[in-house]
XYZ file of C-alpha atoms in Angstrom:
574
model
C -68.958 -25.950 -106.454
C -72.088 -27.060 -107.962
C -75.225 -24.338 -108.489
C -78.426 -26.092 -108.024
C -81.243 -23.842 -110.084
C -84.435 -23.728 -108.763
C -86.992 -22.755 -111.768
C -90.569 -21.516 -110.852
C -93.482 -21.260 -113.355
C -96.373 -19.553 -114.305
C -98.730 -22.267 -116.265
C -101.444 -22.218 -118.681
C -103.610 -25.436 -119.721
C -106.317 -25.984 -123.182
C -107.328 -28.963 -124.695
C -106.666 -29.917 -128.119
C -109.484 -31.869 -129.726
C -107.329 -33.716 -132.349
C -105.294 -35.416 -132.442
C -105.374 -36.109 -128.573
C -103.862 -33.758 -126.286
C -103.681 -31.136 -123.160
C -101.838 -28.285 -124.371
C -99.833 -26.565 -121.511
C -98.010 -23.268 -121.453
C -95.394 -22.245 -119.124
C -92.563 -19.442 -118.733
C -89.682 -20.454 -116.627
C -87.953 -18.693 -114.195
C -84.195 -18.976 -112.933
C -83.717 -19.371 -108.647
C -82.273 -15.276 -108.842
C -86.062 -14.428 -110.866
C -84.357 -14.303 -114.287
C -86.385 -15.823 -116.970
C -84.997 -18.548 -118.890
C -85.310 -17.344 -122.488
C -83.937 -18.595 -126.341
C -82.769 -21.656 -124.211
C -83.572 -25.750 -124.180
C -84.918 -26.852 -121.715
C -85.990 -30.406 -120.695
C -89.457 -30.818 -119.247
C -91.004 -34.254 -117.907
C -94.828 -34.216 -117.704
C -96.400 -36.911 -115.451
C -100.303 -37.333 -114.622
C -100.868 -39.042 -111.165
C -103.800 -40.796 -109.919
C -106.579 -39.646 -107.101
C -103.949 -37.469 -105.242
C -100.374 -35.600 -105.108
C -98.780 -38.615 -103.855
C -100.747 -41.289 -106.418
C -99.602 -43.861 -108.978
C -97.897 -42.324 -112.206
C -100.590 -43.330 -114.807
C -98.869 -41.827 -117.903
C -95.406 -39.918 -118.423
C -93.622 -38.192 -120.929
C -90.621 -36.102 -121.496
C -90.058 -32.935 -124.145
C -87.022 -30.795 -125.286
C -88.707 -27.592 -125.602
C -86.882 -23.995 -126.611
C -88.190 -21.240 -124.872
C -88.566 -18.069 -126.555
C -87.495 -13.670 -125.609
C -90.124 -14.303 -123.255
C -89.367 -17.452 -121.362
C -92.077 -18.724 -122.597
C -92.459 -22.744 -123.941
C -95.580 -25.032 -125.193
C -96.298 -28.148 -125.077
C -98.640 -30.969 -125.568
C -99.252 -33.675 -123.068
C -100.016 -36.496 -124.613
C -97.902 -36.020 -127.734
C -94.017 -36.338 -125.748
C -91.707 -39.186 -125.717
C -93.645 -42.052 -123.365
C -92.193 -43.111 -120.235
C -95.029 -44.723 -119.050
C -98.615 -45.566 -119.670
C -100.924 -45.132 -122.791
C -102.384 -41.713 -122.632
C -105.715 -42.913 -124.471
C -105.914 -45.233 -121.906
C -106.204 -42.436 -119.046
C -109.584 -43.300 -116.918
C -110.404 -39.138 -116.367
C -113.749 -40.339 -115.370
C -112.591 -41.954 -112.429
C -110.656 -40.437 -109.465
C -109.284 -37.043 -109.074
C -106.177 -36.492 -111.685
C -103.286 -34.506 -111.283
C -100.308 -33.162 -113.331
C -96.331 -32.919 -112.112
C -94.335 -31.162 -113.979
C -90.160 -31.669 -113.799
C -87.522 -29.781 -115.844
C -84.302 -29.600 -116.570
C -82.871 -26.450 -117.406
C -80.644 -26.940 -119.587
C -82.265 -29.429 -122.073
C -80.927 -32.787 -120.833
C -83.117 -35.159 -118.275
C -81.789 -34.336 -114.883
C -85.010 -32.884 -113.749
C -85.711 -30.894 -111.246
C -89.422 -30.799 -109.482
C -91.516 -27.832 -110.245
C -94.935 -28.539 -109.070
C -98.077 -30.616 -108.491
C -101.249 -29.200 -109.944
C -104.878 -31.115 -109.955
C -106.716 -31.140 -113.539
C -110.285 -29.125 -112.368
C -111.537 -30.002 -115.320
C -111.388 -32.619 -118.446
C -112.076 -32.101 -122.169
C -114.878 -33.824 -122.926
C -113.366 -35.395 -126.263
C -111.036 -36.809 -124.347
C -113.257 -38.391 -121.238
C -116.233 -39.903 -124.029
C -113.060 -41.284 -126.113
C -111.680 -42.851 -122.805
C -115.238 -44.752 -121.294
C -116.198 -46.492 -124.796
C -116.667 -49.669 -123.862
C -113.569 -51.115 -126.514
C -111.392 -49.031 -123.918
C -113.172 -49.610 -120.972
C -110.751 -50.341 -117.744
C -112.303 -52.249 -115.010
C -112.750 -50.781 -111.384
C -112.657 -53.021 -108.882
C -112.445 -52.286 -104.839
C -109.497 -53.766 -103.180
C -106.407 -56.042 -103.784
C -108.310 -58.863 -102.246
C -110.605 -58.564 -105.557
C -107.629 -58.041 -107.561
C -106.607 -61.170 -106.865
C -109.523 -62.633 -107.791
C -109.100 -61.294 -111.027
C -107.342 -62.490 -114.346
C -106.163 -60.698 -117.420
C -107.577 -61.713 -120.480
C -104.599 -60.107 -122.807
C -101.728 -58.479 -122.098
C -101.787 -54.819 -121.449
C -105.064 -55.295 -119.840
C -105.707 -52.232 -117.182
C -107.925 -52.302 -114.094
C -108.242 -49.507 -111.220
C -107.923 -50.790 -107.954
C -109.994 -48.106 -105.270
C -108.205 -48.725 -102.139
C -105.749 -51.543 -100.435
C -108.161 -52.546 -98.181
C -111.199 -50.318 -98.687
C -112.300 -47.506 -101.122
C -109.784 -44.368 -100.893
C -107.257 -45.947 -98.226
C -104.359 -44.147 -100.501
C -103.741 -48.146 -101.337
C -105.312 -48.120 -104.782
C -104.109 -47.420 -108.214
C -103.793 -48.894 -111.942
C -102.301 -52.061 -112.781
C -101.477 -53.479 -116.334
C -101.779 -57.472 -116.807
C -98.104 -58.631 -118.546
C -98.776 -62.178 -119.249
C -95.372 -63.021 -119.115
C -94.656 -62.207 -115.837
C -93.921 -64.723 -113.172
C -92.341 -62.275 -110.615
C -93.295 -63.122 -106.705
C -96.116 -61.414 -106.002
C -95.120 -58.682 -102.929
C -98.301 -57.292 -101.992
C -97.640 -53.509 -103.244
C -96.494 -54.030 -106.893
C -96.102 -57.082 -108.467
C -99.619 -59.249 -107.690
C -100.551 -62.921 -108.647
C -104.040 -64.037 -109.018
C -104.984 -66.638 -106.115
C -104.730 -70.212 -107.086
C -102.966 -69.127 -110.320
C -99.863 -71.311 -111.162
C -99.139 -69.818 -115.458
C -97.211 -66.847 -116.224
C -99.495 -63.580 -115.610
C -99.356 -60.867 -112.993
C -100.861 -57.461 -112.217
C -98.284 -54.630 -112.217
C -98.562 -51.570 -110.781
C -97.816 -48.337 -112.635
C -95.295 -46.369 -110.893
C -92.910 -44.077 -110.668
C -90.098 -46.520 -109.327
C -88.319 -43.332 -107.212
C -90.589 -43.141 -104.903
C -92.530 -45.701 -103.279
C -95.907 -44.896 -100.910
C -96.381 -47.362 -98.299
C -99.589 -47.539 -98.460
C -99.467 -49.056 -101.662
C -97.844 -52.292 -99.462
C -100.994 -51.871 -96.902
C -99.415 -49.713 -94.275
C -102.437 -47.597 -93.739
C -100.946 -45.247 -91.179
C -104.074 -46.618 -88.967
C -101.109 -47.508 -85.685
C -100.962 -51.529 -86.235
C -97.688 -53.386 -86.584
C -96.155 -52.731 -90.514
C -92.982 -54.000 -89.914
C -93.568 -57.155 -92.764
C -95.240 -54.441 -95.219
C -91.804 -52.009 -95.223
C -89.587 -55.154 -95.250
C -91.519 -56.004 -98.642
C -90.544 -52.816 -99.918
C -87.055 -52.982 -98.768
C -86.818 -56.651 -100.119
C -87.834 -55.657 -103.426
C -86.095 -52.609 -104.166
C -82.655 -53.312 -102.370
C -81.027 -54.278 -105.414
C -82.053 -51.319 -107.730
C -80.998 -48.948 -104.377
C -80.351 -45.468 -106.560
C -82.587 -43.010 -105.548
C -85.392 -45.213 -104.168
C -87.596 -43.044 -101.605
C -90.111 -44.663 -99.680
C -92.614 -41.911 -98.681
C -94.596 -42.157 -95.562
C -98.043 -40.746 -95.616
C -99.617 -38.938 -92.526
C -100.548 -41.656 -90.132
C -98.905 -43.581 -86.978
C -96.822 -46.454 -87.599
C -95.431 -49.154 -85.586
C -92.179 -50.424 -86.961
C -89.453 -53.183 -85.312
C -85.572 -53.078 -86.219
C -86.281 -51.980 -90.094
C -82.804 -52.054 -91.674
C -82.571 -49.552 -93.913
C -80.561 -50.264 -97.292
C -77.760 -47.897 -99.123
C -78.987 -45.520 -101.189
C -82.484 -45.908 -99.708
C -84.214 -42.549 -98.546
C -87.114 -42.764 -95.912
C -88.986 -39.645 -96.047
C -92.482 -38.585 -94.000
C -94.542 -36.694 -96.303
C -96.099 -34.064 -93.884
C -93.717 -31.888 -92.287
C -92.516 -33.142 -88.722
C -93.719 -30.626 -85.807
C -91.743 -30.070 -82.156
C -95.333 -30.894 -80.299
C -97.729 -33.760 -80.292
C -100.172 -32.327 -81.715
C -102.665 -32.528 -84.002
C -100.455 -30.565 -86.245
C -98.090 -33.709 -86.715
C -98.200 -35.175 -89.921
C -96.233 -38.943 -89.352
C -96.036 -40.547 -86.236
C -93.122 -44.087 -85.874
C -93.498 -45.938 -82.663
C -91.400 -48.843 -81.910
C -93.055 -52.135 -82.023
C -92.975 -54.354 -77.971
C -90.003 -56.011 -77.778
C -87.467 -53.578 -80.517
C -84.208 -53.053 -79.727
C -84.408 -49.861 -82.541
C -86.987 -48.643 -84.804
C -84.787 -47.705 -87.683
C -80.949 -49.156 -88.669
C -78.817 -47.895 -91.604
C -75.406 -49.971 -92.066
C -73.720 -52.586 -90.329
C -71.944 -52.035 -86.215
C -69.289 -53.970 -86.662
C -67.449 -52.291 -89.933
C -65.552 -49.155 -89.580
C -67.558 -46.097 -90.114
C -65.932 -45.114 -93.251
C -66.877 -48.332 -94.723
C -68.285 -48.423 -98.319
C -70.980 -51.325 -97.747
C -73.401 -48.896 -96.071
C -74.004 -45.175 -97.643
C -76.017 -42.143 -98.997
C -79.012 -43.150 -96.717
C -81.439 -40.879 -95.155
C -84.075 -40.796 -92.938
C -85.981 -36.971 -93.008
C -89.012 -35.692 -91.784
C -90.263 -38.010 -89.087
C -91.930 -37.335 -85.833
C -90.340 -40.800 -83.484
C -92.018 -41.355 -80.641
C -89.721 -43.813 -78.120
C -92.754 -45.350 -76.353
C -90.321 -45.492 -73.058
C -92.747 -46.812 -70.833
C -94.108 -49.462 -73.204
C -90.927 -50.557 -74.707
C -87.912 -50.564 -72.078
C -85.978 -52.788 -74.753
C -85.486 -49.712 -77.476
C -81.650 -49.011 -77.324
C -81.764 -46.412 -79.691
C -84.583 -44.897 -81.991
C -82.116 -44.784 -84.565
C -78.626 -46.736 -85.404
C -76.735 -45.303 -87.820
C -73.566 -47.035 -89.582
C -71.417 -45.884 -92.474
C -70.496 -43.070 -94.589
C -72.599 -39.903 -96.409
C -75.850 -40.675 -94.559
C -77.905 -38.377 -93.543
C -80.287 -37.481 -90.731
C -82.669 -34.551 -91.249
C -85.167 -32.791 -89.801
C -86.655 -35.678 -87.415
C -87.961 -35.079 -83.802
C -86.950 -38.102 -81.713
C -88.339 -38.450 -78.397
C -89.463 -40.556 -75.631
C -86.232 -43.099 -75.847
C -85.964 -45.397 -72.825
C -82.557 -45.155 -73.542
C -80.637 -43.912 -76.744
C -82.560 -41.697 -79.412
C -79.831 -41.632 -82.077
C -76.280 -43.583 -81.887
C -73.886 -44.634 -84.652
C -70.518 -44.398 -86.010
C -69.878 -42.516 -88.864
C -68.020 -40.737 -91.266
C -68.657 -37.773 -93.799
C -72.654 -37.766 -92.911
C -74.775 -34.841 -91.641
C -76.762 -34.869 -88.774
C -78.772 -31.840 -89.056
C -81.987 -29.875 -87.995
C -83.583 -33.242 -85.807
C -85.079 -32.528 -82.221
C -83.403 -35.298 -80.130
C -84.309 -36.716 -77.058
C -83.434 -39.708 -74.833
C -82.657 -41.523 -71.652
C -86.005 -41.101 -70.374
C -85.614 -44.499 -68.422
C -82.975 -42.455 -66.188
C -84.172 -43.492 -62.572
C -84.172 -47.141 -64.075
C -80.516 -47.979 -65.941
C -78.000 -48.942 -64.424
C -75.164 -45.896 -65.278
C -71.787 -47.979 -64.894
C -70.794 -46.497 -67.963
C -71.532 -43.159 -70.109
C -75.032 -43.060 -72.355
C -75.985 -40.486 -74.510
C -79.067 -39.340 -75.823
C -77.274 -38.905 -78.659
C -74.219 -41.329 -78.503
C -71.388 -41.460 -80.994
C -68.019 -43.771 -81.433
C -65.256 -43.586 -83.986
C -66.902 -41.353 -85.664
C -65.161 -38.731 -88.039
C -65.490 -35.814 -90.725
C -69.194 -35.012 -89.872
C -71.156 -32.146 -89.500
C -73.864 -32.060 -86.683
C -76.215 -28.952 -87.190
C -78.976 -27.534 -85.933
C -79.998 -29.720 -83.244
C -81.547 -29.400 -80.052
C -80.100 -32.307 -77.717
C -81.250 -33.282 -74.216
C -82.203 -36.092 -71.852
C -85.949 -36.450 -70.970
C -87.575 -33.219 -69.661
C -86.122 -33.179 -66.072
C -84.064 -30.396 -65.239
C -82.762 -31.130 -62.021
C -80.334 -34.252 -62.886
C -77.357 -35.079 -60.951
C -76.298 -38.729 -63.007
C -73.146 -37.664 -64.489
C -72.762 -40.359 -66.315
C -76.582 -39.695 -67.998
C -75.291 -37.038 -71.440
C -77.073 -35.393 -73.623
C -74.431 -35.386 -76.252
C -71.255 -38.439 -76.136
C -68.454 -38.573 -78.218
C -65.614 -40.826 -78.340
C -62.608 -41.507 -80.381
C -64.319 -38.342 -82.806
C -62.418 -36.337 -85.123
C -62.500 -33.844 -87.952
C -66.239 -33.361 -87.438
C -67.742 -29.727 -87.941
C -70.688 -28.906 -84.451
C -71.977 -25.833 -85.016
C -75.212 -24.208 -83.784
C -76.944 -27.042 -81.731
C -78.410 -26.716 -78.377
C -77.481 -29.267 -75.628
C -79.774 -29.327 -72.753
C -81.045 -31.011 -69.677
C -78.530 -33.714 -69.190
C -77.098 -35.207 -66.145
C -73.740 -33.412 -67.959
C -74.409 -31.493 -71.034
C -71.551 -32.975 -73.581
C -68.898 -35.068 -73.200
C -66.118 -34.913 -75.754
C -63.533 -37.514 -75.648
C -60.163 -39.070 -77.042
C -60.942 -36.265 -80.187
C -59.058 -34.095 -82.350
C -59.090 -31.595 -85.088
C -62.685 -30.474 -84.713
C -64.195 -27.268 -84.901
C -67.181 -26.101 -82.573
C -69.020 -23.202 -82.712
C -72.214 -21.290 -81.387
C -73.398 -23.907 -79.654
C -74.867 -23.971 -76.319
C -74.895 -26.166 -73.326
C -77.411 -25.176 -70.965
C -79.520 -26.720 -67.870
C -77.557 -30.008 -66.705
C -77.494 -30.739 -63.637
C -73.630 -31.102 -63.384
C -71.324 -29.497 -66.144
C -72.204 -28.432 -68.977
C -69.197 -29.157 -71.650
C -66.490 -31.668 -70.174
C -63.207 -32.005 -72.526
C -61.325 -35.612 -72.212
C -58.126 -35.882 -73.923
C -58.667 -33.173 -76.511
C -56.099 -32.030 -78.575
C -55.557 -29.427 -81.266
C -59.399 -28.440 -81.559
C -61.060 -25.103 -81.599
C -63.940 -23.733 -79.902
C -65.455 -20.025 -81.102
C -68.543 -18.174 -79.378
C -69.607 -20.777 -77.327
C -72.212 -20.073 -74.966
C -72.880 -21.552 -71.116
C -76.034 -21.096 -68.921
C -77.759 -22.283 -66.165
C -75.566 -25.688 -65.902
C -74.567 -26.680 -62.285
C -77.534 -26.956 -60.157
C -76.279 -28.467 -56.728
C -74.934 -26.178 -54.151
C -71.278 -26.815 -52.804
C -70.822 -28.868 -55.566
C -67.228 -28.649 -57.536
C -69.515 -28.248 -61.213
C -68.395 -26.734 -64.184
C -69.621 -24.796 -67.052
C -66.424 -26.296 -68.926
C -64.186 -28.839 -67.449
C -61.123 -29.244 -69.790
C -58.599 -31.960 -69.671
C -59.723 -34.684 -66.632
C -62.464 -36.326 -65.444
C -63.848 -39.323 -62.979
C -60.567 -41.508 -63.279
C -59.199 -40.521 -66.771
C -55.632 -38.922 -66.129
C -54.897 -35.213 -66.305
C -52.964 -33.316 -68.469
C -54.175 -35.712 -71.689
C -55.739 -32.447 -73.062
C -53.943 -29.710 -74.691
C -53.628 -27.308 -78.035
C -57.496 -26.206 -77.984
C -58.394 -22.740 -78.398
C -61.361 -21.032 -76.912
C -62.325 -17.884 -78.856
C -64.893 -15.710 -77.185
C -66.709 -18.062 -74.761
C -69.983 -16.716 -73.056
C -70.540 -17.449 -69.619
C -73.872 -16.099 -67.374
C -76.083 -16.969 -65.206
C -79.916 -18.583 -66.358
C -83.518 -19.873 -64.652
C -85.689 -21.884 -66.803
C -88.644 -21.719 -64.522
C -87.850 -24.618 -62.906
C -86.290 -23.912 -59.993
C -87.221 -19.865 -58.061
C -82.938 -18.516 -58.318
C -80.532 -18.000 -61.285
C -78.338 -20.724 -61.305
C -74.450 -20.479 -61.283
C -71.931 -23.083 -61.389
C -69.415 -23.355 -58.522
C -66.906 -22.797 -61.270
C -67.293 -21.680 -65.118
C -63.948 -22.759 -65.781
C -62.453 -26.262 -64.101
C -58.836 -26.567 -65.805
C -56.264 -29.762 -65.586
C -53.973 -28.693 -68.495
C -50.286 -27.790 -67.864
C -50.428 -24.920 -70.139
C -46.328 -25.471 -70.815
C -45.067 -23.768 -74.209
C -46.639 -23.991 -77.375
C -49.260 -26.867 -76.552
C -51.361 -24.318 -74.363
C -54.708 -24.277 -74.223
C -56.160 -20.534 -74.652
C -59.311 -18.925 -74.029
C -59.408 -15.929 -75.880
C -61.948 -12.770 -74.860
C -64.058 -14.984 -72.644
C -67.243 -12.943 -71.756
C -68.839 -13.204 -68.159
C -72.301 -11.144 -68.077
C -74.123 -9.595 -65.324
C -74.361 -12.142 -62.183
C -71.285 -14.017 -63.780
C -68.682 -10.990 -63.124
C -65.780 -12.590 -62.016
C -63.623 -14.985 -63.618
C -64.394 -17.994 -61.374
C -61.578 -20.542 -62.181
C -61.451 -24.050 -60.463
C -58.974 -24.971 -57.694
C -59.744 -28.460 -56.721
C -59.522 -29.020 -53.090
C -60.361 -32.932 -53.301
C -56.688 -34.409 -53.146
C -56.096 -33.207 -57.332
C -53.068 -31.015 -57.782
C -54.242 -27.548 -58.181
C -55.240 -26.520 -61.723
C -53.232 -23.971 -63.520
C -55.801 -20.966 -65.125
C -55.976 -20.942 -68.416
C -54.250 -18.851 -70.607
C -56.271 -16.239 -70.851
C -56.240 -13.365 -73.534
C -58.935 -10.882 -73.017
């Protein structure tokens, strides 16, 4: 098992007058509040331009022993370089900030400590920096940029904004005269009308990339061409490149996301649409998905697509604007990962896939809020998986739309098919037309989820075999009067043959009654237990210390009277 450390600091800046430097003091702390102490430890220093997110300007790295105390010092300015000329530093212009990585035990596998704004420069250092020998030229936008040309390599200019001053577009880009890379908009830039070797480049930290360096503002236009610039020049250098969203809204169409790519919001998503939400993604007229990781027709434990992500977005569907969005997200492949996301207002999918040893954790998921208009001759989730295997969905909260009174049975909040080994554990599944359907699946384990508020049943089990199911939890599912609906159906449904399910064991299920305000009664399902299985020898099914609460007091066990033979009761161990 690996132990991640997590180091915290207490820091300490002066500035040294000669030769050139920022002298920094820190004592380092271990994740349990130990202090590192008599030990190496690798630190990286970068300063970054105008804000928290800005361009790396200069970098450096340092093996450093602490000392009894914990304690280390440094100089910034006198490390190894990674990047920039620190006598070159403009601290006259722009806000300037310092990041700080280390690596605890004295290699460079750094880990992020902080981000912490300079309030103040040494004056030795800003007079050295503005003589005119050293001078850097500030121009406003990338429109002027291109209007300008290098006069010797290394040349430096600030660039104020994309479009306008202070956008979060800007930054500092060094003329190489021997550059003739395409010019993407973002990075790389050619002067107009320019045809020799010569090209501003951007100085950057090249593991994460803000997209408002490639001009999408966050402002709500169309930025589909300004993310595929930054997918088409990073795809081929795919480890670890995160391409960080600043608060704004964006309107995106079918952006295929590459392996190893990370796409990351940089405020925090929120639950409500509020003022409180930090990135907004809205499909684009006419998308058929926002964002797509892998490749549909390869198996999901393919090697072509994996160790994607997509974290931290609010996703708004746009249902009534854009009828065409199948899903908000596709996701195809192995070791992706979907995290912390709210997806909502899907006309019809919010997140389907088929995949294999990925996480789908913490996201707020919503879909199938064109219900009264699609045509149901088949299942649709809101979130909809095939073939998918050796997962682990966490955390969620799953529904369709916001209307609580739905009797499509064919409209699910969660669909699985042909889905094994996977770990479900602690979502909530809500609000469907049926809460979860689970079919042609073995070996998985569920637990402390719970299915609440469809309008039909709540769990339904189609050819299931050898799976368990521990403290699950069942309210307020089964809305219509004289209606044969379930809390849990297990082993047949619509057409699909009985006795196809078998071997699953129920450990301490939890059935009562709920009312979510929107309708004046506690609801109850005819049944809280429909059973097809046979229940013959060792291939039982058993449903061990199920609990039925106040208004649920009686075990209430289906006995279909529609032309089905009669179900045998479970096996039931209290």
């Amino acid at each position: 098992m690996k132990k991640f450390i997590i180091l915290f600091f207490i820091s300490y800046f002066s500035f040294s007058q000669s030769p050139q430097g920022i002298n920094y003091q820190s004592i380092a702390y271990s994740s349990n509040g130990n202090i590192i102490i008599n030990s190496n430890v690798g630190v990286k220093a970068s300063i970054l331009d105008i804000s928290q997110t800005g361009s790396v300007i200069y970098s450096e790295e340092h093996t450093i022993l602490t000392n009894s105390n914990g304690v280390y010092s440094l100089v910034i300015g006198q490390g190894s370089v990674l990047t920039g000329v620190f006598s070159d530093i403009q601290w006259g212009i722009g806000s300037k900030y310092l990041k700080v990585e280390l690596d605890p035990t004295g290699g460079t596998n750094y880990i992020a400590s902080g981000i912490s704004q300079f309030m103040s420069v040494p004056y030795a250092l800003y007079s050295d920096n503005v003589n005119p020998s050293k001078s850097i030229i500030n121009i406003a936008n990338f429109q002027s940029l291109r209007e300008t040309i290098g006069d010797s390599n290394g040349n430096v200019v600030y660039v104020r904004g994309y479009s306008s001053d202070a956008d979060g577009g800007g930054g500092h880009f060094t003329w190489n005269s021997n550059s003739s890379d395409v010019d993407n908009d973002g990075t790389t830039i050619k002067p107009s009308n320019y045809n020799s070797n010569g090209r501003w480049i951007r100085n950057v930290d090249s593991s994460e990339i803000n997209v408002k360096w490639f001009g999408a503002l966050g402002s709500g236009n169309d930025y589909t061409d300004n993310i595929n610039k930054i997918i088409d020049t990073y795809k081929n250098d795919f480890l670890k490149v995160k391409v960080i969203f600043p608060k704004g809204i964006y309107k995106l169409k079918e952006i295929d996301i590459p392996t190893g790519f990370t796409f990351s919001a940089e405020q925090r998503v929120s639950h409500s649409f509020t003022n409180e939400v930090g990135v907004i993604i809205k499909p684009v007229t006419g998308s058929n998905y926002i964002f797509k990781i892998g490749n549909p027709n390869l198996p999901a434990n393919n090697t072509n697509s994996k160790n994607s992500c997509i974290e931290y977005f609010t996703i708004d569907g746009d249902y009534q604007n854009v009828p065409t969005l199948e899903a908000a997200i596709k996701v195809y492949g192995e070791a992706h990962r979907i995290y912390n996301n709210s997806i909502n207002f899907c006309y019809k999918h919010a997140l389907m896939g088929k995949i294999s040893v990925s996480r789908i954790e913490n996201n707020f998921i919503q879909g199938l809020y064109g219900l009264n208009n699609i045509n149901f001759n088949d299942y649709y989730g809101a979130f909809h998986l095939t073939d998918s295997s050796d997962n682990w969905i966490l955390n969620n909260e799953i529904g369709v739309s916001n209307n609580y009174i739905i009797k499509k049975e064919k409209a699910v909040s969660f669909y699985a098919n042909e889905f094994h080994n996977n770990f479900i554990s602690n979502n909530i599944i809500e609000n469907g037309g049926t809460g979860a359907i689970i079919s042609f699946a073995t070996h998985n384990k569920f637990s402390n989820n719970r299915y609440e508020f469809s309008g039909t049943n709540g769990l339904v089990l189609i050819n299931n075999a050898l799976s368990n199911f521990v403290s699950e939890s069942f309210l307020g599912n089964g809305w219509f009067e004289n209606e044969m609906y379930s809390d849990l159906v297990i082993g047949k449904y619509g057409n699909v043959p009985e006795n196809q399910t078998s071997t699953l064991v129920f450990i301490s299920p939890v059935f009562l009654t709920a009312n979510n305000g929107a309708n004046p009664v506690n609801i109850l399902p005819k049944y809280h237990i429909t059973n097809y299985c046979t229940n013959v020898g060792d291939w039982k099914t058993k449903i061990i210390s199920p609990m039925f609460l106040p208004g649920a007091a009686q075990y209430k066990f289906a006995l279909p009277s529609n032309g089905d033979n009669l179900a045998i009761s479970p096996y039931i161990l209290d």
